[in-house]
PDB file of C-alpha atoms in Angstrom:
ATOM      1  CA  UNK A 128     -12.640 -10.402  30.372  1.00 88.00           C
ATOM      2  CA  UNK A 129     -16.582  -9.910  31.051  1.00 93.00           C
ATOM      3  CA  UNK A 130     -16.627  -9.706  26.519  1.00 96.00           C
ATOM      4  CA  UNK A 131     -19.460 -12.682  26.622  1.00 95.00           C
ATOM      5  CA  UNK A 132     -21.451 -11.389  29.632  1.00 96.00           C
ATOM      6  CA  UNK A 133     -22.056  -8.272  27.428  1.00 96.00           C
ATOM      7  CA  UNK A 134     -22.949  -9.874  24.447  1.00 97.00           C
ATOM      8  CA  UNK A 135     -25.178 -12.494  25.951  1.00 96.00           C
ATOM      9  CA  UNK A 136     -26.984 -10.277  27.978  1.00 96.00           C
ATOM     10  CA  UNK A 137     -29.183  -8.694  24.949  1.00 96.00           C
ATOM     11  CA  UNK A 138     -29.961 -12.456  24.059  1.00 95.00           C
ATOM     12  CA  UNK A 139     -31.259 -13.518  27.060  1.00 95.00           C
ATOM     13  CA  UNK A 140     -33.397 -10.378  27.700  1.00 93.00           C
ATOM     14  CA  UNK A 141     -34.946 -10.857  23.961  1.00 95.00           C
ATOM     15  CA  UNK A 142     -33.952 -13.976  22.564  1.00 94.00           C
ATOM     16  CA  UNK A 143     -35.191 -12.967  19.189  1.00 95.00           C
ATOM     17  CA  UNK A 144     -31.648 -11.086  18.488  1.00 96.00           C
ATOM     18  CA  UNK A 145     -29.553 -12.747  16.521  1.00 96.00           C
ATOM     19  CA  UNK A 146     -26.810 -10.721  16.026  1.00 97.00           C
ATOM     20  CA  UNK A 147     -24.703  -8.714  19.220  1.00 98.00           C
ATOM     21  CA  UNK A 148     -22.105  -6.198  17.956  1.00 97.00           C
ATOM     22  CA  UNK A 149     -19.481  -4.801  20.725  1.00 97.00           C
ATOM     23  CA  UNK A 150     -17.149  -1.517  20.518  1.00 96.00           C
ATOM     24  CA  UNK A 151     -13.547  -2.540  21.009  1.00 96.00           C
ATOM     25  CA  UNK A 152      -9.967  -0.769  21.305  1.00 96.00           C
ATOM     26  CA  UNK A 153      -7.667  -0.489  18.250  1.00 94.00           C
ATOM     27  CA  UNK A 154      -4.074  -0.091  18.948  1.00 95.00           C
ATOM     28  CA  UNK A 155      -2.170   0.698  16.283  1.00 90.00           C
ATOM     29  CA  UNK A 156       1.276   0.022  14.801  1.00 86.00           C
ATOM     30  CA  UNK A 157       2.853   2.488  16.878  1.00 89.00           C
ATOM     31  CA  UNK A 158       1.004   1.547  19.940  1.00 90.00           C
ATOM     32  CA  UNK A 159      -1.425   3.924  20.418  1.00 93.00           C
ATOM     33  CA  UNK A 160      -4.680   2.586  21.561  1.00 95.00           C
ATOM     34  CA  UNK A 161      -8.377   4.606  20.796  1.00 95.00           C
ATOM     35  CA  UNK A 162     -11.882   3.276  21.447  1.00 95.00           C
ATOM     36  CA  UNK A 163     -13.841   2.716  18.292  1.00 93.00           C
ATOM     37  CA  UNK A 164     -17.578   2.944  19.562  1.00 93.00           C
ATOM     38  CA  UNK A 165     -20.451   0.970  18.025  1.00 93.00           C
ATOM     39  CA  UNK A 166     -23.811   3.127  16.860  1.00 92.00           C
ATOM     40  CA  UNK A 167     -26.675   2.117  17.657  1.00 94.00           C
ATOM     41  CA  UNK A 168     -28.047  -0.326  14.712  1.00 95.00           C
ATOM     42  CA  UNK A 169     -31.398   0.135  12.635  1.00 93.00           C
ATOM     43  CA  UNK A 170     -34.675  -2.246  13.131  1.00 91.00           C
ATOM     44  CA  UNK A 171     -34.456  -2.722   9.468  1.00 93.00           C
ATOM     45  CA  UNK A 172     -31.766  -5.339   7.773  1.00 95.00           C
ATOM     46  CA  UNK A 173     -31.598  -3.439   4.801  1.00 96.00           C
ATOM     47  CA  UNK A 174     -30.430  -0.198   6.353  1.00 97.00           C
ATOM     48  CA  UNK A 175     -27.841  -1.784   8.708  1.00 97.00           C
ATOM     49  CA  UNK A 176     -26.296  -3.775   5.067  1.00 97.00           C
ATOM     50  CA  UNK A 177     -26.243  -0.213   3.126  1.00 97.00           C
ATOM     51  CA  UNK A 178     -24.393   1.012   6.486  1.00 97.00           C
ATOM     52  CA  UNK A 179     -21.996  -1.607   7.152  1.00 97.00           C
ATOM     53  CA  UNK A 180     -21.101  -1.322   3.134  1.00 97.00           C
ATOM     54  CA  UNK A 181     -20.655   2.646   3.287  1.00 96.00           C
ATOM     55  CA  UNK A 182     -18.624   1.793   6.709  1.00 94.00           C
ATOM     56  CA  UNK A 183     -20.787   3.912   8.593  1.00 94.00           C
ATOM     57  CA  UNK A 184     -20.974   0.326  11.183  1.00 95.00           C
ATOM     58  CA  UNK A 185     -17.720  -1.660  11.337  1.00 92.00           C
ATOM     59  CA  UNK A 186     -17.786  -5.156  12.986  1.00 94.00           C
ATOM     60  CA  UNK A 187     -14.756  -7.539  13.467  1.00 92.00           C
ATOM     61  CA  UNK A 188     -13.534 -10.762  14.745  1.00 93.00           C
ATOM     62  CA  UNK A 189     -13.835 -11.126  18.250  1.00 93.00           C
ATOM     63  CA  UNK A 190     -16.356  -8.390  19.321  1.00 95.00           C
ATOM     64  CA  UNK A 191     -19.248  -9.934  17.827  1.00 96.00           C
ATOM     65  CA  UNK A 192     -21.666 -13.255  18.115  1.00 96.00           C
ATOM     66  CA  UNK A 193     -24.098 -14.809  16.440  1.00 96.00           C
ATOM     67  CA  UNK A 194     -26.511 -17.352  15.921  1.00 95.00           C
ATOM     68  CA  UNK A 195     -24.740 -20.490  15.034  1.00 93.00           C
ATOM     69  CA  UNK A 196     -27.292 -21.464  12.442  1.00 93.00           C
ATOM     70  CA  UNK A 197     -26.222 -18.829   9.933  1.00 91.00           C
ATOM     71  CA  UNK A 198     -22.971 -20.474   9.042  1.00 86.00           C
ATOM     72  CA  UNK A 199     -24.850 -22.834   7.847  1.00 87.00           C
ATOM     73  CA  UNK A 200     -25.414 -20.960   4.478  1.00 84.00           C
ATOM     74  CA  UNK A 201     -22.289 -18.376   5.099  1.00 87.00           C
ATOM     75  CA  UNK A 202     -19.118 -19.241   4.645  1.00 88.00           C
ATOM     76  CA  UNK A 203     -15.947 -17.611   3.694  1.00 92.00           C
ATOM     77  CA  UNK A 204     -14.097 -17.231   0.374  1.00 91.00           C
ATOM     78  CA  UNK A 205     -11.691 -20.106   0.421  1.00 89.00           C
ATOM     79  CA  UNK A 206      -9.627 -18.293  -2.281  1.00 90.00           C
ATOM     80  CA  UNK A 207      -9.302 -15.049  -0.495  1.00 89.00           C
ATOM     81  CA  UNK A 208      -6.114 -14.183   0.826  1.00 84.00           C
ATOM     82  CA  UNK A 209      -7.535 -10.623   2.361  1.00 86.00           C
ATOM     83  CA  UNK A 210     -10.855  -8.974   2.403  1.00 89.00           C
ATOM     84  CA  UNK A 211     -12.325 -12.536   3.346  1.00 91.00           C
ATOM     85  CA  UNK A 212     -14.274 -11.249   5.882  1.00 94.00           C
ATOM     86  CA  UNK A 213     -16.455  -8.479   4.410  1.00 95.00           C
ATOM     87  CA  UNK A 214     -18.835 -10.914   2.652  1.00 95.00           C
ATOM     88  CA  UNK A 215     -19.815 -12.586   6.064  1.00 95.00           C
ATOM     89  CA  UNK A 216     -20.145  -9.656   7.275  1.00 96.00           C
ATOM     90  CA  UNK A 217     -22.361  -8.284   4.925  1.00 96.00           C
ATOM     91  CA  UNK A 218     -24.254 -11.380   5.215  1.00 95.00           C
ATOM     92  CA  UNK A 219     -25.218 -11.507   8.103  1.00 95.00           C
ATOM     93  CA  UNK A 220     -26.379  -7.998   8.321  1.00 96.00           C
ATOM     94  CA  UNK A 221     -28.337  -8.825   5.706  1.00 95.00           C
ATOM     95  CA  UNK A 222     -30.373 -11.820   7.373  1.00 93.00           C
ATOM     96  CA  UNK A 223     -29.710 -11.039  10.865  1.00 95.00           C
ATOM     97  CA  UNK A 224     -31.913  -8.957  13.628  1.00 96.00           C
ATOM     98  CA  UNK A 225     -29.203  -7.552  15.131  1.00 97.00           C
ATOM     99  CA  UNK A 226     -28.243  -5.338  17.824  1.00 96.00           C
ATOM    100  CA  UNK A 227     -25.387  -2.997  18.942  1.00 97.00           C
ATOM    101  CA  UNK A 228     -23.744  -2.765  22.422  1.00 96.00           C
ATOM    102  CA  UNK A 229     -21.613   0.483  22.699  1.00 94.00           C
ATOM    103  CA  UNK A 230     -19.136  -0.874  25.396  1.00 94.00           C
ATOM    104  CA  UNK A 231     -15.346  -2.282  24.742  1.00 95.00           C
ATOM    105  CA  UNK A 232     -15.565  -6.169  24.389  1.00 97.00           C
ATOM    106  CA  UNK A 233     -12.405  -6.536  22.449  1.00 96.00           C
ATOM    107  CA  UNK A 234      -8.968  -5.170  22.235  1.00 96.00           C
ATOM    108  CA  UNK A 235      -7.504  -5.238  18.065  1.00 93.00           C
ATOM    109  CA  UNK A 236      -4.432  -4.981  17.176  1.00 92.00           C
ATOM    110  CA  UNK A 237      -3.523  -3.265  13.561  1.00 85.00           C
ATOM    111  CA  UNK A 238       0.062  -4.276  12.231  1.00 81.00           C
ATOM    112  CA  UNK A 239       1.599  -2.938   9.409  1.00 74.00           C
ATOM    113  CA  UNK A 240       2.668  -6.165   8.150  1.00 69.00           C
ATOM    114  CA  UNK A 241      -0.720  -7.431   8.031  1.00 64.00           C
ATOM    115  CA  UNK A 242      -2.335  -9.017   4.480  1.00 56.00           C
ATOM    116  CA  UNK A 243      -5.029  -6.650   4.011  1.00 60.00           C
ATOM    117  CA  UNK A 244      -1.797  -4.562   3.122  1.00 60.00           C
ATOM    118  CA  UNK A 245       0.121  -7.002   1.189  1.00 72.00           C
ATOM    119  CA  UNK A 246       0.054  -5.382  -2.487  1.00 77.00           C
ATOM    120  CA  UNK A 247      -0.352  -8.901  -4.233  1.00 83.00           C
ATOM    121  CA  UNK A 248      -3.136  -9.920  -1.965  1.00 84.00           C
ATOM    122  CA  UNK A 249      -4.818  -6.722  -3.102  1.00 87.00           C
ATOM    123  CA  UNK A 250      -4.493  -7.201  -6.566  1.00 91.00           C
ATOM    124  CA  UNK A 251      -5.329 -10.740  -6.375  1.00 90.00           C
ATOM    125  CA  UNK A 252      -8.759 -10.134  -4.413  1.00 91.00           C
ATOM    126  CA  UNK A 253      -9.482  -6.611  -6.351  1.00 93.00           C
ATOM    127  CA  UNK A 254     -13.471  -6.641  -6.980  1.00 95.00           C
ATOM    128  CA  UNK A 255     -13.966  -9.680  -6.855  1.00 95.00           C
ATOM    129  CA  UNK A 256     -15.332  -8.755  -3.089  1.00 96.00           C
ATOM    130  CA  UNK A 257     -18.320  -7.285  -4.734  1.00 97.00           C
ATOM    131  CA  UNK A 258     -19.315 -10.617  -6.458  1.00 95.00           C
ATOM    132  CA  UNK A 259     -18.632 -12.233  -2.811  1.00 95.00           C
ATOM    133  CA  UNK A 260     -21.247 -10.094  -1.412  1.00 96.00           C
ATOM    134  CA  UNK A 261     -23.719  -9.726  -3.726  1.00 96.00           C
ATOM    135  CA  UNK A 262     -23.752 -13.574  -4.245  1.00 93.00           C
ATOM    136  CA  UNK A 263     -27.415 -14.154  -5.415  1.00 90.00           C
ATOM    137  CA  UNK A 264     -27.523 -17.441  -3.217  1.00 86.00           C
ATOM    138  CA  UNK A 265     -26.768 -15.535  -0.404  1.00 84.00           C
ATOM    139  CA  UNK A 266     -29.423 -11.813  -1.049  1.00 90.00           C
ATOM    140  CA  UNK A 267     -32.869 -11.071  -1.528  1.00 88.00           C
ATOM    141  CA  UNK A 268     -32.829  -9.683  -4.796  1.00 90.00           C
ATOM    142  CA  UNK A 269     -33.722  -6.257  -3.780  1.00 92.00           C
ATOM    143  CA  UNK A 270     -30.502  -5.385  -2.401  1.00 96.00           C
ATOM    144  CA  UNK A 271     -28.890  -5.659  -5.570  1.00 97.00           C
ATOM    145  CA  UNK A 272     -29.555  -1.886  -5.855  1.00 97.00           C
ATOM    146  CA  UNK A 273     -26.813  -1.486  -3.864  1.00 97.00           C
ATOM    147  CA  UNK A 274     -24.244  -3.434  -5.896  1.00 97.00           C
ATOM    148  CA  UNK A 275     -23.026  -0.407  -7.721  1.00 97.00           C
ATOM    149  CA  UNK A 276     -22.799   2.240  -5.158  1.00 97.00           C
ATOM    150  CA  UNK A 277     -20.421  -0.529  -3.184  1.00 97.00           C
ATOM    151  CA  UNK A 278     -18.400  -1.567  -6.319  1.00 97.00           C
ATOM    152  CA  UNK A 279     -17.007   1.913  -6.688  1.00 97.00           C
ATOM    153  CA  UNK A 280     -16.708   2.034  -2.870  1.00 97.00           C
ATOM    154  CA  UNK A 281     -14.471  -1.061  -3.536  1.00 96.00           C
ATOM    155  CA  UNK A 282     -12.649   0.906  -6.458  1.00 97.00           C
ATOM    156  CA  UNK A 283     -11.905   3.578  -4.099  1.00 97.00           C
ATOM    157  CA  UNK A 284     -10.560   1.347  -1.415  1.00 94.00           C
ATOM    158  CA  UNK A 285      -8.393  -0.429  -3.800  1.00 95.00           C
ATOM    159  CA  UNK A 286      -7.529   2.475  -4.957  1.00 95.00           C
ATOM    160  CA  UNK A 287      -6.011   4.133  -1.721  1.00 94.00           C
ATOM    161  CA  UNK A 288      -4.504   0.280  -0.770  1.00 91.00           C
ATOM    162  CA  UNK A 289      -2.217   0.475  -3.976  1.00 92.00           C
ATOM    163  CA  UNK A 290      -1.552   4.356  -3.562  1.00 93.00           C
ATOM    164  CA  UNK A 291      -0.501   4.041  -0.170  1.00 89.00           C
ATOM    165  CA  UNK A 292       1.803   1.016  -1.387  1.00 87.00           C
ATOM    166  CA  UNK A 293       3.418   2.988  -4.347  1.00 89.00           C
ATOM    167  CA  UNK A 294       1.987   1.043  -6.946  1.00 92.00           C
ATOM    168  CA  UNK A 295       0.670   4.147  -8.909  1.00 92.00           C
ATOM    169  CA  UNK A 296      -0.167   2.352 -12.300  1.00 92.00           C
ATOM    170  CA  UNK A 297      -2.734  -0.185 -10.727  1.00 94.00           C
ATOM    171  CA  UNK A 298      -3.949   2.690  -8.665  1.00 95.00           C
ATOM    172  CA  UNK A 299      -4.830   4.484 -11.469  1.00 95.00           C
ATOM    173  CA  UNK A 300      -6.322   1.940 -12.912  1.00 96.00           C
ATOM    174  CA  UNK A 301      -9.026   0.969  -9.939  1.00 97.00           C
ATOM    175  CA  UNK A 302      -9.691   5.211  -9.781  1.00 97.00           C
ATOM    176  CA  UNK A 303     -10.660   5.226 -13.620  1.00 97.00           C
ATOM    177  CA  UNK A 304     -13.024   1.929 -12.672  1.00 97.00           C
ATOM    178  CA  UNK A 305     -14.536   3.745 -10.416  1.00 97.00           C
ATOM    179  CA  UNK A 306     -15.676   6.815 -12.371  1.00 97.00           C
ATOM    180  CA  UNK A 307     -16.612   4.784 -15.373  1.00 96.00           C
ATOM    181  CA  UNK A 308     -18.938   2.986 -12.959  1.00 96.00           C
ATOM    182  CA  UNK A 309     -20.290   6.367 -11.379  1.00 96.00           C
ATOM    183  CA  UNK A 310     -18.582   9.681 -12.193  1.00 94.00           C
ATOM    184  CA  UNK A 311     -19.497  11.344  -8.858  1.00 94.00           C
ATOM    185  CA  UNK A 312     -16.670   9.130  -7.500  1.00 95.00           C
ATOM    186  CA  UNK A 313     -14.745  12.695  -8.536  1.00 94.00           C
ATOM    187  CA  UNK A 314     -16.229  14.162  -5.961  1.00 94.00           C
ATOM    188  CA  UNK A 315     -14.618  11.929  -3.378  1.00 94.00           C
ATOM    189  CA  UNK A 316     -11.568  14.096  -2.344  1.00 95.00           C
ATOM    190  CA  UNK A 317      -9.710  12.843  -0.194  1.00 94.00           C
ATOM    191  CA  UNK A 318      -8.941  10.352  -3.276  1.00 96.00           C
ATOM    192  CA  UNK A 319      -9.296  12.849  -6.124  1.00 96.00           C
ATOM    193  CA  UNK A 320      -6.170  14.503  -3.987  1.00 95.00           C
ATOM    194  CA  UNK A 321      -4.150  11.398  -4.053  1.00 95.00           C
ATOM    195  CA  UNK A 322      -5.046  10.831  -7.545  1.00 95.00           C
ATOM    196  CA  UNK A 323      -4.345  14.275  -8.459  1.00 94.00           C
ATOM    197  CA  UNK A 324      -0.792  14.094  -6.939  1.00 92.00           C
ATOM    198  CA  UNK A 325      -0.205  10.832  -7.732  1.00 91.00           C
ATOM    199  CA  UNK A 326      -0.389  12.249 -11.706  1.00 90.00           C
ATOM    200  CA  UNK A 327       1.754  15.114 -10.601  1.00 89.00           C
ATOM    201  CA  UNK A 328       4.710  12.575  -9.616  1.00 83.00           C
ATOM    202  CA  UNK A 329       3.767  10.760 -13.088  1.00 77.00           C
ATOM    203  CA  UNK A 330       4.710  14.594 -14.965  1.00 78.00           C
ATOM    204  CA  UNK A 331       7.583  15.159 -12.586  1.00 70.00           C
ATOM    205  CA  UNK A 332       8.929  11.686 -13.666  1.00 67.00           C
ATOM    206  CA  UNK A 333       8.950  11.546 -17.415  1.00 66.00           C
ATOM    207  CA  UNK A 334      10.205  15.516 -17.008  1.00 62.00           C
ATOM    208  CA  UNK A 335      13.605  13.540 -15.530  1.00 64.00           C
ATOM    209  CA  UNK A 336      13.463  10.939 -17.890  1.00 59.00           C
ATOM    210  CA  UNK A 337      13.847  13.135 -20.639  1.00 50.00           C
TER     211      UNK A 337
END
């Protein structure tokens, strides 16, 4: 209830801030609820992008404001049926001052019907997220470095999206992208498990077949 008291207050005190992130509650599917805090963000704009794309900072709707004026040149992917968010996002870390505020403003709720899990959606958006954010119109040119380090990022995620949905051939698929594009993406194990069992199943399979 007190959500836009908290946020306002850095604003007023230094009206240069542009950006006010908030912690909030997740519940999940089953109910249970845990406070996800919010770290304390970096002077630089550059540093709190590269963090927000290696989800070291998370941000969603509704614990969050910002400087109206920036939607003037951001705007969401029309044509994205998931992930639509992550480009704004990016965005405005990327041209905001911004500023963190480690206290609950919001209360999210995760559902296990939602369309960041429908396996069409996935396939349909697939990288085409990393385009979204590193939209030339939208960055300074010099953080373009960080295109490929967050395109196998991206792999990885899609990756563990169609794994978790059973669609093992498309999963494969997105974990081979992401070597090609850097091949410490091995190294990543909580996916190189997944992977590795996923193949596993794949042996186990054509063993009954025959």
């Amino acid at each position: 209830p007190d959500a836009l008291e908290i946020l306002l207050k850095p604003v007023v005190d230094d009206f240069s801030i542009e950006l006010v992130v908030g912690g909030c509650f997740a519940v999940d599917a089953s109910g249970e609820k845990r406070y996800r805090s919010m770290p304390a963000l970096k002077p630089g704009k550059r540093e709190n992008f590269q963090a927000y794309l290696e989800s070291k900072i998370s941000i969603s709707h509704g614990r969050f404001i910002v400087k109206r004026e920036f939607f003037d040149q951001v705007h969401y992917p029309a044509d994205f049926r998931c992930s639509e968010d992550i480009s704004v996002f990016a965005s405005l870390f990327a041209r905001c001052k911004a500023l963190a505020v480690d206290c609950p403003v919001a209360v999210i709720f995760h559902h296990r019907d939602s369309l960041r899990n429908n396996h069409g959606y996935i396939l349909e958006v697939g990288l085409r997220v990393v385009d979204a954010v590193f939209d030339e119109r939208l960055l300074p040119a010099d953080f373009f470095e960080f295109r490929s380090a967050f395109r196998v990022r991206r792999c990885l995620s899609v990756f563990r999206s169609l794994y978790r949905v059973g669609d093992y051939k498309s999963a494969e698929r997105f974990y081979h992208l992401a070597i090609r594009e850097s091949f410490f993406a091995i190294f990543k194990w909580s996916c190189f498990s997944k992977y590795f069992r996923m193949q596993l199943k794949n042996i186990f399979m054509k063993e009954v077949g025959q």
